Amino acid sequence: RRHGLNEQASSAGATRILVIDDSNTIRRSAEIFLKQGGHVVALAEDGFDALAKLSDFRPDLVFCDILMPRLDGYQTCAIIKRNPQFSGVPVIMLSSKDGLFDKARGRMVGSQDYLTKPFTKDQLLQAVLVHRRSSDIEANP
């Protein structure tokens, strides 16, 4: 019984995070920041790549770029949210412009938050902290 508690405690800190961005630089910097924060990270270069990885990786949180080829961030977020298996997973949109329209449109497709690029390590880890906590509360009221 005690072993199970320790296991839970150690995995509680490691959030499984999927980062979707067509920029290799953004993907890599997010990966470095998040791994330094003790999280488990998977990377996808566009919406199709992300959707292919979703079921196997089963993320606790998703960072999703808005402007991507083939399937943009809004479409990707909407597809993730329509899947009952992942509808409760917080999605945070990433954008290089800080626009009200983008934020509103992101909310319409179900995103929880919005982060402007370039982001700092602190901003990224703070977003994980806030949204991981809120999804934990929703899952275990």
PDB file of C-alpha atoms in Angstrom, residues 13-92:
ATOM      1  CA  GLY A  13       4.935  15.975 -10.400  1.00  0.00           C
ATOM      2  CA  ALA A  14       5.577  14.723 -13.921  1.00  0.00           C
ATOM      3  CA  THR A  15       2.898  16.065 -16.199  1.00  0.00           C
ATOM      4  CA  ARG A  16       2.680  14.504 -19.676  1.00  0.00           C
ATOM      5  CA  ILE A  17       2.817  17.415 -22.102  1.00  0.00           C
ATOM      6  CA  LEU A  18       2.351  17.461 -25.869  1.00  0.00           C
ATOM      7  CA  VAL A  19       3.910  20.454 -27.653  1.00  0.00           C
ATOM      8  CA  ILE A  20       2.564  21.112 -31.161  1.00  0.00           C
ATOM      9  CA  ASP A  21       4.447  23.716 -33.200  1.00  0.00           C
ATOM     10  CA  ASP A  22       5.794  23.807 -36.739  1.00  0.00           C
ATOM     11  CA  SER A  23       8.850  25.749 -35.530  1.00  0.00           C
ATOM     12  CA  ASN A  24      11.690  23.422 -34.580  1.00  0.00           C
ATOM     13  CA  THR A  25      13.164  26.191 -32.386  1.00  0.00           C
ATOM     14  CA  ILE A  26       9.955  26.615 -30.382  1.00  0.00           C
ATOM     15  CA  ARG A  27       9.488  22.838 -30.021  1.00  0.00           C
ATOM     16  CA  ARG A  28      13.052  22.365 -28.783  1.00  0.00           C
ATOM     17  CA  SER A  29      13.031  25.288 -26.344  1.00  0.00           C
ATOM     18  CA  ALA A  30       9.648  24.180 -24.933  1.00  0.00           C
ATOM     19  CA  GLU A  31      10.996  20.640 -24.578  1.00  0.00           C
ATOM     20  CA  ILE A  32      14.112  21.836 -22.705  1.00  0.00           C
ATOM     21  CA  PHE A  33      12.117  24.131 -20.373  1.00  0.00           C
ATOM     22  CA  LEU A  34       9.473  21.507 -19.618  1.00  0.00           C
ATOM     23  CA  LYS A  35      11.980  18.695 -19.047  1.00  0.00           C
ATOM     24  CA  GLN A  36      13.918  20.981 -16.678  1.00  0.00           C
ATOM     25  CA  GLY A  37      10.602  21.355 -14.844  1.00  0.00           C
ATOM     26  CA  GLY A  38      10.469  17.561 -14.465  1.00  0.00           C
ATOM     27  CA  HIS A  39       7.755  16.918 -17.057  1.00  0.00           C
ATOM     28  CA  VAL A  40       7.431  14.221 -19.710  1.00  0.00           C
ATOM     29  CA  VAL A  41       7.330  15.774 -23.188  1.00  0.00           C
ATOM     30  CA  ALA A  42       6.242  14.661 -26.650  1.00  0.00           C
ATOM     31  CA  LEU A  43       6.663  16.861 -29.723  1.00  0.00           C
ATOM     32  CA  ALA A  44       4.538  17.208 -32.852  1.00  0.00           C
ATOM     33  CA  GLU A  45       5.284  19.433 -35.837  1.00  0.00           C
ATOM     34  CA  ASP A  46       1.672  19.966 -36.937  1.00  0.00           C
ATOM     35  CA  GLY A  47      -1.914  19.044 -36.170  1.00  0.00           C
ATOM     36  CA  PHE A  48      -1.866  15.758 -38.079  1.00  0.00           C
ATOM     37  CA  ASP A  49       1.344  14.679 -36.359  1.00  0.00           C
ATOM     38  CA  ALA A  50      -0.225  15.603 -32.986  1.00  0.00           C
ATOM     39  CA  LEU A  51      -3.442  13.678 -33.620  1.00  0.00           C
ATOM     40  CA  ALA A  52      -1.395  10.612 -34.578  1.00  0.00           C
ATOM     41  CA  LYS A  53       0.531  10.807 -31.270  1.00  0.00           C
ATOM     42  CA  LEU A  54      -2.399  11.657 -28.998  1.00  0.00           C
ATOM     43  CA  SER A  55      -3.685   8.161 -28.202  1.00  0.00           C
ATOM     44  CA  ASP A  56      -0.279   6.614 -27.531  1.00  0.00           C
ATOM     45  CA  PHE A  57       1.108   9.507 -25.493  1.00  0.00           C
ATOM     46  CA  ARG A  58      -2.109  10.417 -23.605  1.00  0.00           C
ATOM     47  CA  PRO A  59      -1.067  13.952 -22.562  1.00  0.00           C
ATOM     48  CA  ASP A  60      -2.239  15.726 -19.399  1.00  0.00           C
ATOM     49  CA  LEU A  61      -1.746  19.082 -21.114  1.00  0.00           C
ATOM     50  CA  VAL A  62      -1.273  20.357 -24.679  1.00  0.00           C
ATOM     51  CA  PHE A  63       0.544  23.446 -25.962  1.00  0.00           C
ATOM     52  CA  CYS A  64      -0.637  24.156 -29.511  1.00  0.00           C
ATOM     53  CA  ASP A  65       0.658  26.736 -31.988  1.00  0.00           C
ATOM     54  CA  ILE A  66      -2.040  28.619 -33.908  1.00  0.00           C
ATOM     55  CA  LEU A  67      -0.367  29.172 -37.272  1.00  0.00           C
ATOM     56  CA  MET A  68       0.639  25.796 -38.718  1.00  0.00           C
ATOM     57  CA  PRO A  69       0.444  24.295 -42.201  1.00  0.00           C
ATOM     58  CA  ARG A  70      -2.189  21.672 -43.133  1.00  0.00           C
ATOM     59  CA  LEU A  71      -4.179  21.770 -39.876  1.00  0.00           C
ATOM     60  CA  ASP A  72      -4.004  24.993 -37.856  1.00  0.00           C
ATOM     61  CA  GLY A  73      -4.098  25.256 -34.075  1.00  0.00           C
ATOM     62  CA  TYR A  74      -7.797  26.087 -33.903  1.00  0.00           C
ATOM     63  CA  GLN A  75      -8.739  23.024 -35.960  1.00  0.00           C
ATOM     64  CA  THR A  76      -6.348  20.822 -33.981  1.00  0.00           C
ATOM     65  CA  CYS A  77      -7.745  22.054 -30.653  1.00  0.00           C
ATOM     66  CA  ALA A  78     -11.345  21.542 -31.826  1.00  0.00           C
ATOM     67  CA  ILE A  79     -10.583  17.937 -32.882  1.00  0.00           C
ATOM     68  CA  ILE A  80      -8.862  17.178 -29.549  1.00  0.00           C
ATOM     69  CA  LYS A  81     -11.800  18.646 -27.606  1.00  0.00           C
ATOM     70  CA  ARG A  82     -14.376  16.701 -29.642  1.00  0.00           C
ATOM     71  CA  ASN A  83     -12.749  13.410 -28.632  1.00  0.00           C
ATOM     72  CA  PRO A  84     -14.409  12.292 -25.355  1.00  0.00           C
ATOM     73  CA  GLN A  85     -11.118  10.683 -24.298  1.00  0.00           C
ATOM     74  CA  PHE A  86      -9.274  14.025 -24.434  1.00  0.00           C
ATOM     75  CA  SER A  87     -12.034  16.629 -24.002  1.00  0.00           C
ATOM     76  CA  GLY A  88     -10.885  17.316 -20.428  1.00  0.00           C
ATOM     77  CA  VAL A  89      -7.235  17.850 -21.372  1.00  0.00           C
ATOM     78  CA  PRO A  90      -6.307  21.550 -21.093  1.00  0.00           C
ATOM     79  CA  VAL A  91      -5.084  23.077 -24.380  1.00  0.00           C
ATOM     80  CA  ILE A  92      -2.982  26.240 -24.296  1.00  0.00           C
TER      81      ILE A  92
END
